[in-house]
Coordinates of C-alpha atoms in Angstrom, one line a residue:
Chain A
X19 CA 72.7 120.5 123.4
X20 CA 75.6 122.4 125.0
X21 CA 78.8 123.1 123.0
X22 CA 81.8 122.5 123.6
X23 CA 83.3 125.3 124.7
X24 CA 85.4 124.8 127.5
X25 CA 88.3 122.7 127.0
X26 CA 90.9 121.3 128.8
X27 CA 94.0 119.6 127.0
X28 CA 95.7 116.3 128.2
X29 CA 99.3 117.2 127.3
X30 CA 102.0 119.4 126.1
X31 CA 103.6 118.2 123.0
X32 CA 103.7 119.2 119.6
X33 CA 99.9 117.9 119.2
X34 CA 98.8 119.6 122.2
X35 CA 100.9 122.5 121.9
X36 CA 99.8 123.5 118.0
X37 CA 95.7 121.9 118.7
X38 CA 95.4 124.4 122.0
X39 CA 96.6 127.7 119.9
X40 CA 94.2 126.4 117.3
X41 CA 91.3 126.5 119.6
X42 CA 92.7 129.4 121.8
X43 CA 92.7 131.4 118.4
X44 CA 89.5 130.5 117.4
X45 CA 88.1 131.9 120.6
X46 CA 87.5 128.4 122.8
X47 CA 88.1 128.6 126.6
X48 CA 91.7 126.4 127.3
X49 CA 90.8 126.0 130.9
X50 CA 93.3 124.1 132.1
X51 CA 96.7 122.1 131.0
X52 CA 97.4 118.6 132.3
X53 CA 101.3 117.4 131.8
X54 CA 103.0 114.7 134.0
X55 CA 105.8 117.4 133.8
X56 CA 104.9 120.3 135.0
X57 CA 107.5 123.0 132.9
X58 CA 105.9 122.1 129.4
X59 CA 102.2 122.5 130.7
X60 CA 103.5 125.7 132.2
X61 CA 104.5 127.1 129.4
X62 CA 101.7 126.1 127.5
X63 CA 99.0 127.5 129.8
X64 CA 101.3 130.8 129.3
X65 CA 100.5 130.9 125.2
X66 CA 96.9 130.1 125.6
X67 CA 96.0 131.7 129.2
X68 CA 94.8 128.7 131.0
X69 CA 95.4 127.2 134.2
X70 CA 97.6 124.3 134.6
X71 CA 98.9 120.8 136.6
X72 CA 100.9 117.8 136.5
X73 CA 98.5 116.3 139.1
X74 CA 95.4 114.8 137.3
X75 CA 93.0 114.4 140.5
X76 CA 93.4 118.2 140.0
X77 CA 91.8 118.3 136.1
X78 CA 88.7 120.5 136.5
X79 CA 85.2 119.0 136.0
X80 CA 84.4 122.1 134.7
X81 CA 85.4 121.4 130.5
X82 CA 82.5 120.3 128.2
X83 CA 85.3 119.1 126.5
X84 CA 88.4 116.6 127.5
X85 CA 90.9 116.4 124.8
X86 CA 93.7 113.8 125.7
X87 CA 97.1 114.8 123.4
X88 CA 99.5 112.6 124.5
X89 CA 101.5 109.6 123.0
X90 CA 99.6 106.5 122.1
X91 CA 100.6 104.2 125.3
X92 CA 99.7 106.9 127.8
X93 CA 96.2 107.3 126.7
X94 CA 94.7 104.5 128.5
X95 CA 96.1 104.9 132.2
X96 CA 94.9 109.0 131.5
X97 CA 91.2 107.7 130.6
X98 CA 90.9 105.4 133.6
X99 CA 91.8 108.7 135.6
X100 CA 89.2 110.5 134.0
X101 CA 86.3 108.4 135.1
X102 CA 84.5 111.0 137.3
X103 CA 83.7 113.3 134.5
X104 CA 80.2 113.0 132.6
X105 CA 81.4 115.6 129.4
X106 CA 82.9 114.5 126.2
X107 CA 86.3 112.8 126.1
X108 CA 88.3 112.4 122.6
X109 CA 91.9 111.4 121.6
X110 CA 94.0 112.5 118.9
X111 CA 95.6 109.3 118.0
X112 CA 95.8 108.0 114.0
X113 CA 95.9 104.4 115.4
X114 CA 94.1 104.1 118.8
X115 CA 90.4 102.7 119.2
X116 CA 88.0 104.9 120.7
X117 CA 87.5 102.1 123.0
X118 CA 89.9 102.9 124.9
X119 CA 88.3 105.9 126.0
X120 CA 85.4 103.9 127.4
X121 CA 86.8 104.0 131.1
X122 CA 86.6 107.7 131.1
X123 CA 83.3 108.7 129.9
X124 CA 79.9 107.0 128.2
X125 CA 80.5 110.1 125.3
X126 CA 83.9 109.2 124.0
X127 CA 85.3 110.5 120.5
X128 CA 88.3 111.3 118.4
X129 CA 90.0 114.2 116.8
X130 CA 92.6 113.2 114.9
X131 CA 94.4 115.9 113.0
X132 CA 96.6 114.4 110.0
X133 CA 99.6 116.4 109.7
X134 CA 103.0 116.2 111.0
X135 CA 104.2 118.9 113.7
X136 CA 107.5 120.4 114.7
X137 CA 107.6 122.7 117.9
X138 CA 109.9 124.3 115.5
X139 CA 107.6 125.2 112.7
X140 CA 103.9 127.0 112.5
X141 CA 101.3 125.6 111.0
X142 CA 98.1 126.9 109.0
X143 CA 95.6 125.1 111.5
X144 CA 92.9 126.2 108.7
X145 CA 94.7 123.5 106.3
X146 CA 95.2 120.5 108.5
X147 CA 92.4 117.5 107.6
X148 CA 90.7 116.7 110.9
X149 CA 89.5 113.3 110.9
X150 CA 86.6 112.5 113.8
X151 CA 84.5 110.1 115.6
X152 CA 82.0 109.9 118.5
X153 CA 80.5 107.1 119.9
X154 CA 76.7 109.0 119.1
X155 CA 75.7 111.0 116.2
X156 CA 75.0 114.1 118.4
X157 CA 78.4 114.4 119.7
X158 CA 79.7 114.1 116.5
X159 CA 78.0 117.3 115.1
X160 CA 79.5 119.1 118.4
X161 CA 83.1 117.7 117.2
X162 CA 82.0 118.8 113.8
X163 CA 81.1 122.1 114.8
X164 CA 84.4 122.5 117.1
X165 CA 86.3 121.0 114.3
X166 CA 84.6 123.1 111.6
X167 CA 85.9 126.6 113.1
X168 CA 89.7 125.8 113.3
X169 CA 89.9 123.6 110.0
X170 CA 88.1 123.8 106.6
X171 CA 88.9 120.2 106.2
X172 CA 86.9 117.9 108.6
X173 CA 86.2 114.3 107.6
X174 CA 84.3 111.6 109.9
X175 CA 87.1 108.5 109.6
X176 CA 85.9 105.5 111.9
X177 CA 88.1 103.5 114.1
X178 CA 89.1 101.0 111.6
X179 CA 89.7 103.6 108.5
X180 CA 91.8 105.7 110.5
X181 CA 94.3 103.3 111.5
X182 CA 94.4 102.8 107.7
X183 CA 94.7 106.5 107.0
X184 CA 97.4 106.8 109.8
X185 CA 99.6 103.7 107.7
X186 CA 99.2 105.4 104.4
X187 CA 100.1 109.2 106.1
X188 CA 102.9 106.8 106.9
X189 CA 104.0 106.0 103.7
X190 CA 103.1 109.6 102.7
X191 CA 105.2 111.7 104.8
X192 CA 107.4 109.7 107.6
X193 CA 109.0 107.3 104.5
X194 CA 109.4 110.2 102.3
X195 CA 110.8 112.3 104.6
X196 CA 113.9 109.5 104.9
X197 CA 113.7 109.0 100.7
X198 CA 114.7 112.9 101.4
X199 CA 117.4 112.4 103.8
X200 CA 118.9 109.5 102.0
X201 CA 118.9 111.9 98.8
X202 CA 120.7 114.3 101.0
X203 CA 123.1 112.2 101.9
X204 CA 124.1 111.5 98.9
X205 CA 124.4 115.0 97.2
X206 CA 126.9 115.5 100.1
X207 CA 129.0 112.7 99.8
X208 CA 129.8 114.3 96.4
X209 CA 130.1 118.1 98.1
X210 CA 126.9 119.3 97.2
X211 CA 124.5 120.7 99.1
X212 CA 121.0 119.6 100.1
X213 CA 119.8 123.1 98.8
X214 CA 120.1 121.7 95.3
X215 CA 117.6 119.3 96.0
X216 CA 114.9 121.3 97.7
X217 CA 112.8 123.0 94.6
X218 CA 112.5 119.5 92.9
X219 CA 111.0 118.0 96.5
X220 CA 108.9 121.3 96.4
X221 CA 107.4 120.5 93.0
X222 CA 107.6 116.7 93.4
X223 CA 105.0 117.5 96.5
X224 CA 103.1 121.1 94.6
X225 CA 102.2 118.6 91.4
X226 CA 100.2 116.2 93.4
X227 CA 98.7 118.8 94.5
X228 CA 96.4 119.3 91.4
X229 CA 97.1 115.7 90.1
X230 CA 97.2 112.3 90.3
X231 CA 100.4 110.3 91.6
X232 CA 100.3 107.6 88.8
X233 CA 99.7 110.6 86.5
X234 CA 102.6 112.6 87.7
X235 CA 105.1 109.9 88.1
X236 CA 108.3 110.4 86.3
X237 CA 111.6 109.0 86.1
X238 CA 113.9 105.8 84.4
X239 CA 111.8 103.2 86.0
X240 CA 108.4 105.1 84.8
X241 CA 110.1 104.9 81.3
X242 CA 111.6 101.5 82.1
X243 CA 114.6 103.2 80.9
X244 CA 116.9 100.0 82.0
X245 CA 120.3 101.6 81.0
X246 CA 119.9 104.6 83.5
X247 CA 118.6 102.2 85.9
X248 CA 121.5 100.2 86.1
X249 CA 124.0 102.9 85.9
X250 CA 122.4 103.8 89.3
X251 CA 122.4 99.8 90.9
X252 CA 126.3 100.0 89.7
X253 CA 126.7 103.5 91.1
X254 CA 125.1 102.1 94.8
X255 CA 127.0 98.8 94.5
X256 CA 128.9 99.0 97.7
X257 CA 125.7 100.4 99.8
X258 CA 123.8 96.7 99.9
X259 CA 120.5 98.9 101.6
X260 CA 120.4 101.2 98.6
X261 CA 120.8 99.1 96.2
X262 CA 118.0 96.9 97.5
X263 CA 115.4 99.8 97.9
X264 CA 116.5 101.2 94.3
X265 CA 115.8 97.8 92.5
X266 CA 112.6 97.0 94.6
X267 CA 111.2 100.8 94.3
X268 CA 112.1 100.6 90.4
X269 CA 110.5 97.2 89.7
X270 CA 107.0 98.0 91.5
X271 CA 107.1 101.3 89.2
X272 CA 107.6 99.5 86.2
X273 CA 105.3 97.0 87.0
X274 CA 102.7 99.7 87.7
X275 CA 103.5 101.6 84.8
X276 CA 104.0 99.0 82.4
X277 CA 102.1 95.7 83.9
X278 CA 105.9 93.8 84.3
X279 CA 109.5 94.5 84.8
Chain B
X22 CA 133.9 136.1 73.4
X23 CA 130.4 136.0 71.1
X24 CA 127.5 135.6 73.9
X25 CA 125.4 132.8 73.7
X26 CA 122.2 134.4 72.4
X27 CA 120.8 132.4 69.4
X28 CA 120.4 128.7 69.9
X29 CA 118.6 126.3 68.6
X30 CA 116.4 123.3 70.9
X31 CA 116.8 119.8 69.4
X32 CA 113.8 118.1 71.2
X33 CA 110.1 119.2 72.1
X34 CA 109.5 117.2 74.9
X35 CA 109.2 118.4 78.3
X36 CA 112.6 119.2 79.2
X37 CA 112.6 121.3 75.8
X38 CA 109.7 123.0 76.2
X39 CA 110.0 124.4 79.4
X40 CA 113.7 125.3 78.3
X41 CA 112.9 127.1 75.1
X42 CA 109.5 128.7 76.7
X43 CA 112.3 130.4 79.7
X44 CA 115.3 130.9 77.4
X45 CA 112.7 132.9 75.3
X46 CA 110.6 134.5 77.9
X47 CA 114.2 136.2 78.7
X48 CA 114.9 137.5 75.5
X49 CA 117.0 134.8 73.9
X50 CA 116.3 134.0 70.2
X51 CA 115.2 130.4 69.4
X52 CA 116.3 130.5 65.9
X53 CA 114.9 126.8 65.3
X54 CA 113.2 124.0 66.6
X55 CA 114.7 120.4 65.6
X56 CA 112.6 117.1 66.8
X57 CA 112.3 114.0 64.4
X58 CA 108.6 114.2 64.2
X59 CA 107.4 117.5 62.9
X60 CA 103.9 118.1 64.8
X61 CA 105.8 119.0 68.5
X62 CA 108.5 120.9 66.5
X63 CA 106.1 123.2 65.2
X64 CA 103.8 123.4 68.0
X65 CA 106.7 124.4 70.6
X66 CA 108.0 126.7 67.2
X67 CA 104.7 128.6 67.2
X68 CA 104.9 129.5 71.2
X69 CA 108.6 130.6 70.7
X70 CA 108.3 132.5 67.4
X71 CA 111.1 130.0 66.2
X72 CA 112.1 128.3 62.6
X73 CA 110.9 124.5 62.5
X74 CA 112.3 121.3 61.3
X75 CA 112.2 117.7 61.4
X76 CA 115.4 117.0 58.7
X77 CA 118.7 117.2 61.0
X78 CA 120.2 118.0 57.7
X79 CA 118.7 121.1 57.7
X80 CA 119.4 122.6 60.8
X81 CA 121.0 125.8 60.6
X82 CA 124.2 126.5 61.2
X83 CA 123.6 130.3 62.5
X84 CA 123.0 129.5 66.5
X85 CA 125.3 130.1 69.0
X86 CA 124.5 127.0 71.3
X87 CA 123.2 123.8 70.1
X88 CA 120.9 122.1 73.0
X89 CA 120.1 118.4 72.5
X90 CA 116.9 118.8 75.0
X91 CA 115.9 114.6 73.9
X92 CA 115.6 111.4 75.8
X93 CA 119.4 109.9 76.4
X94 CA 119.2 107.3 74.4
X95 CA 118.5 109.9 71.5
X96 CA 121.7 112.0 72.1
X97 CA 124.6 110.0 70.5
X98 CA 123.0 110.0 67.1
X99 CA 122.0 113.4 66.9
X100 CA 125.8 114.6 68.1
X101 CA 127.3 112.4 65.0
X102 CA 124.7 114.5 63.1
X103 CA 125.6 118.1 64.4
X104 CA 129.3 117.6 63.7
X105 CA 129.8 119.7 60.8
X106 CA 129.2 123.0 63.5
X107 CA 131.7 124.5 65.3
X108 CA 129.4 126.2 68.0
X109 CA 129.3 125.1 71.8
X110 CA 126.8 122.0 72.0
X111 CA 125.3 120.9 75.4
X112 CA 123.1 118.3 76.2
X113 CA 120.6 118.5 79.3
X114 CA 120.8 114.8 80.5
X115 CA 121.4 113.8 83.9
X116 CA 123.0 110.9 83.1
X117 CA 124.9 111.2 80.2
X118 CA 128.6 112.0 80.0
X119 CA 129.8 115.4 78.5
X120 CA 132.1 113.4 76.1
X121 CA 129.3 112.1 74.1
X122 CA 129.1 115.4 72.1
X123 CA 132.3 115.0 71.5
X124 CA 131.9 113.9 67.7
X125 CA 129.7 117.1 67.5
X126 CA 132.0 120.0 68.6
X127 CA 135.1 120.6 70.3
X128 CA 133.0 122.7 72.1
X129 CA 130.8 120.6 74.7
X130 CA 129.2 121.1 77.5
X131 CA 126.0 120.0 79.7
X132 CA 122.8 122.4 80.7
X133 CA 120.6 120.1 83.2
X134 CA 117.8 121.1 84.9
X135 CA 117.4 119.5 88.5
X136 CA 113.5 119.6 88.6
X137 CA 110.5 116.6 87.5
X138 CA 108.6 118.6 84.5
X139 CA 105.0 117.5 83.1
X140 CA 104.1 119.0 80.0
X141 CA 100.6 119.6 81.8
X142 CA 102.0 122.2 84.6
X143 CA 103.8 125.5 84.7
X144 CA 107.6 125.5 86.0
X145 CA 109.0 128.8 87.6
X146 CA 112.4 128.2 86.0
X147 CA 113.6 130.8 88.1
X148 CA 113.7 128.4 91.2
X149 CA 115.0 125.5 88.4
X150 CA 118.1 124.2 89.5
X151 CA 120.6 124.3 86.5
X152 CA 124.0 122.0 86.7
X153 CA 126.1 122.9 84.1
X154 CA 129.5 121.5 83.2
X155 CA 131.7 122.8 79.8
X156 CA 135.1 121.4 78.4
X157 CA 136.6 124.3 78.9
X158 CA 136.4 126.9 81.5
X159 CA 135.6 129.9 79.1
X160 CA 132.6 128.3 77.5
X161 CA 131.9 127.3 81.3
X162 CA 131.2 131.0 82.2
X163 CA 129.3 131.5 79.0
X164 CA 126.8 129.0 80.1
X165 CA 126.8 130.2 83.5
X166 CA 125.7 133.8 82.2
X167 CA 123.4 132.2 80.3
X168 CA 122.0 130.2 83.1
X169 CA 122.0 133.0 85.3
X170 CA 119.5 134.9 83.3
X171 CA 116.8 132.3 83.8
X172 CA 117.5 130.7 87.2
X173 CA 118.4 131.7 90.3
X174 CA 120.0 128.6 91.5
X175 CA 122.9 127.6 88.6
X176 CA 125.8 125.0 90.1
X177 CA 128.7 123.7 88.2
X178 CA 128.5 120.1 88.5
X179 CA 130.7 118.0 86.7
X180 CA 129.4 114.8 85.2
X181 CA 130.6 112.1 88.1
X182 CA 129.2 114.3 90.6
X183 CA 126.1 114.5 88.1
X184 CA 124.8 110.9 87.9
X185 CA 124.9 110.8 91.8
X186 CA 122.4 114.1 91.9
X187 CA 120.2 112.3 89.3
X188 CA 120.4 109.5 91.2
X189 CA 119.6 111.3 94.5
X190 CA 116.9 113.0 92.1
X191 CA 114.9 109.5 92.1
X192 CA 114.9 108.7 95.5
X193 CA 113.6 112.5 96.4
X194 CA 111.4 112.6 93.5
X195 CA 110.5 109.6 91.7
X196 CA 110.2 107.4 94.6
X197 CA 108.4 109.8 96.5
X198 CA 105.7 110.2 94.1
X199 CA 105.5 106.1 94.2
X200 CA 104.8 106.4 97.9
X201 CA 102.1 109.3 97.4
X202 CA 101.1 106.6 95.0
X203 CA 100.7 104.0 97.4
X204 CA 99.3 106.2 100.1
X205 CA 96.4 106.9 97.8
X206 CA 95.8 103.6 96.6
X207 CA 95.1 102.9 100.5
X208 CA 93.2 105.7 101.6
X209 CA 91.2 104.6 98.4
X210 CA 90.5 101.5 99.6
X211 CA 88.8 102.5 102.4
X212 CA 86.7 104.8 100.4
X213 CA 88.5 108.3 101.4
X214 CA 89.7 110.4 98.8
X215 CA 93.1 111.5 98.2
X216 CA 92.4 115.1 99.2
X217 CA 93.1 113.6 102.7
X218 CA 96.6 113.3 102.5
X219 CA 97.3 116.2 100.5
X220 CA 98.0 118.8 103.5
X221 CA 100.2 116.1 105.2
X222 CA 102.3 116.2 101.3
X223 CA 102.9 119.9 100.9
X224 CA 103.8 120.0 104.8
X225 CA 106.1 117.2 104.7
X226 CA 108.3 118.7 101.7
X227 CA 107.7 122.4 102.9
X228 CA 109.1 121.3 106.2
X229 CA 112.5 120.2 104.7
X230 CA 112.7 123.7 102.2
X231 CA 113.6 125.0 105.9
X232 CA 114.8 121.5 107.9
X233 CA 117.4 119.1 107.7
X234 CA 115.4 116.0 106.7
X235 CA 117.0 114.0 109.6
X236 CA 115.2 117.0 112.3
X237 CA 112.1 116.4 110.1
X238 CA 111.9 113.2 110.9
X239 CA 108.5 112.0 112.6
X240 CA 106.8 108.7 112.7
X241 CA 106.4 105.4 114.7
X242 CA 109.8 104.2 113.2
X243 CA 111.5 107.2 114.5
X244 CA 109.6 107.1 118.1
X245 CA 111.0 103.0 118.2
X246 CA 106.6 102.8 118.6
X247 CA 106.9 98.7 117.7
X248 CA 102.9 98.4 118.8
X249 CA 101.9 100.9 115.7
X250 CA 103.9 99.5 113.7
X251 CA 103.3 96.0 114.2
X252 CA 99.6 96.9 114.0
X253 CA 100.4 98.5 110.5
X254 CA 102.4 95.4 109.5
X255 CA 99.0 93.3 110.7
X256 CA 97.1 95.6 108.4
X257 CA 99.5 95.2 105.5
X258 CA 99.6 90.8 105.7
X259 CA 97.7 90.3 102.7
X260 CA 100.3 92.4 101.0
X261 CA 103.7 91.2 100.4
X262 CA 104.9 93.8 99.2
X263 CA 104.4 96.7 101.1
X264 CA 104.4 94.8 104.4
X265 CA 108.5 94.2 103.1
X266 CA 108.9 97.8 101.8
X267 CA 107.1 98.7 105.6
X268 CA 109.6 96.8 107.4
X269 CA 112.8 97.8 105.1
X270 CA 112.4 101.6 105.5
X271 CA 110.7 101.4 109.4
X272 CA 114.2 99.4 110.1
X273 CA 116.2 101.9 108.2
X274 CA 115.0 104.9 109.9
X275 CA 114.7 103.2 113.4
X276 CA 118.8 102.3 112.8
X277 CA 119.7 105.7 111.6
X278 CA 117.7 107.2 114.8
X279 CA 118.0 104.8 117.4
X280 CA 121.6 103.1 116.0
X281 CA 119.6 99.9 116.0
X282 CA 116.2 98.1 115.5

């Protein structure tokens, strides 16, 4: 069976942007960028040498490979634009169906890479879990294989896991980012800096990386250490939010910890 | 004025250990470990080539600085016990005034480390933030220099200012584990292993060593994306819980993005 070789990339955001260097420096053929915009698939194409458009009755039907990068709620209109191509067509979506896909192409499939990306920042492609499906067991060894040489970490995660995997990457990075920002915020409201706080999120994050959460939970509510506790509820008194997430946060660690509050 | 170079560590637990394992991996002499059951005294003793004890009456008055390195509900009784020195005496809570020691010296002072320790895993205390505070500004800079010697990051942070950063400690730390917690359990229950999510982890708190959290921010809550998220709330329905905590911090970060939900 052919490989997939020659790609060609629905989009130009931070997905598209960071997956297309990753195959580009793995040695895959880019051949073409599709953005509704025409600037970011511009400069794009630039990084990874491809050719590139904004009109998609001009996508190539040369790819063995479609890869659609966008936002969730423009996947569907790109797949029923799709529909005259007979090679692969994936997503990289934590939380839409491969259904979807089913307008473009009988050989659908997904390729969702679970990591959160900034134009701003690099990232180590090599670390990134890549989490697949293919609508046949063939093209999922050619995913695997594709997958396999940008990423030592490829799982195959159904429809129906993924979207639990994308809720709990949820919880995992998008709601501790904001536990971070509210801790900033309040380090400055006293004049301190958020510096102050960044080697304990480093090793809050590093410990997991060897152990267990429940094993490397710390803290007053881990020790049900009430008088610390309610300094803090008396400290966020006037802040109704805080308050709330402090008590409820506390009480499901103590009740984890110690089977009641 | 004398240096602070002999001192003795009233506590083995973790904040002790790690303490007395950097204040003597930088030359200082641990003239004596104090902890009120013997077996952790002498263990931590051994790796610090220091005197032992578990009789508070028989600590030795020799050391420079006196560190009551025990839980906070510990440190009252052992500064009524320690008053017969008149050595500088600091305790390394987060939440615990300076004036407790009061009855111990007129000397007092507070050495706390910013940073979630495990008795399991190595600490660079170089990277350790240290927040000191003294009662006067002389013994202030002796603690500073001492400070200095095994961290590069040492703030003077009185102990108002204090109880906020150790509250702003549990929201970055303790409450982030608890959602690496919940994360897992998910991925779990799908039968994926936590290995899954750990890439996502380390990127999500290496992002914000460089970031403002608020630029950091990603996520459906962030992006307003009320299909993923009421699909996530669908998923959550059997659980009250984290289909509130869901809603609570999607809300939170959707108001502070979007100025409303």
């Amino acid at each position: 069976m052919a490989e997939l070789n020659k790609i060609v990339i629905l989009g130009a955001g931070n997905v598209a942007t960071h997956l297309s260097k990753a195959f580009a420096g793995s040695g895959f053929q880019i051949l073409q960028i599709y953005n509704r915009s025409i600037e970011p698939a511009k400069k794009l194409a630039k990084t990874t040498g491809s050719d590139f458009t904004d009109k998609i009755e001009n996508i190539t039907d040369e790819a063995d490979l479609y890869v659609i990068a966008t936002s969730d709620n423009a996947i569907e209109e790109i797949a029923m634009n799709l529909n005259k191509f007979q090679s692969m067509v994936v997503h990289t979506s934590g939380s839409v169906s491969m259904d979807i896909l089913k307008p473009a192409s009988p050989r659908t499939g997904v390729f969702y890479p679970l990591q959160t990306f900034s134009k701003k920042r690099k990232v180590n492609y090599k670390t990134v879990p890549l989490c697949l499906e293919a609508s046949t067991e063939s093209d999922l060894m050619l995913l695997k294989k594709l997958a396999d040489s940008i990423s030592q970490n490829v799982y195959a995660v159904d429809s129906g896991k993924r979207m639990v995997l994308h809720m709990a990457a949820v919880f995992a990075c998008n709601f501790t980012n904001f536990l971070y920002d509210i801790a900033g915020t309040m380090v400055h409201e006293v004049g301190l800096d958020f510096d102050i706080l960044r080697p304990l999120i480093r090793e809050t994050a590093e410990k997991v990386m060897k152990m267990e959460p429940s094993e490397a939970q710390t803290g007053p509510a881990k020790r049900n250490d009430e008088i610390i506790m309610h300094q803090h509820i008396s400290l966020l008194e006037e802040n109704e939010i805080l308050s709330l997430l402090y008590e409820f946060m506390s009480n499901e660690i103590s009740k984890l910890h110690h089977g009641s509050v």
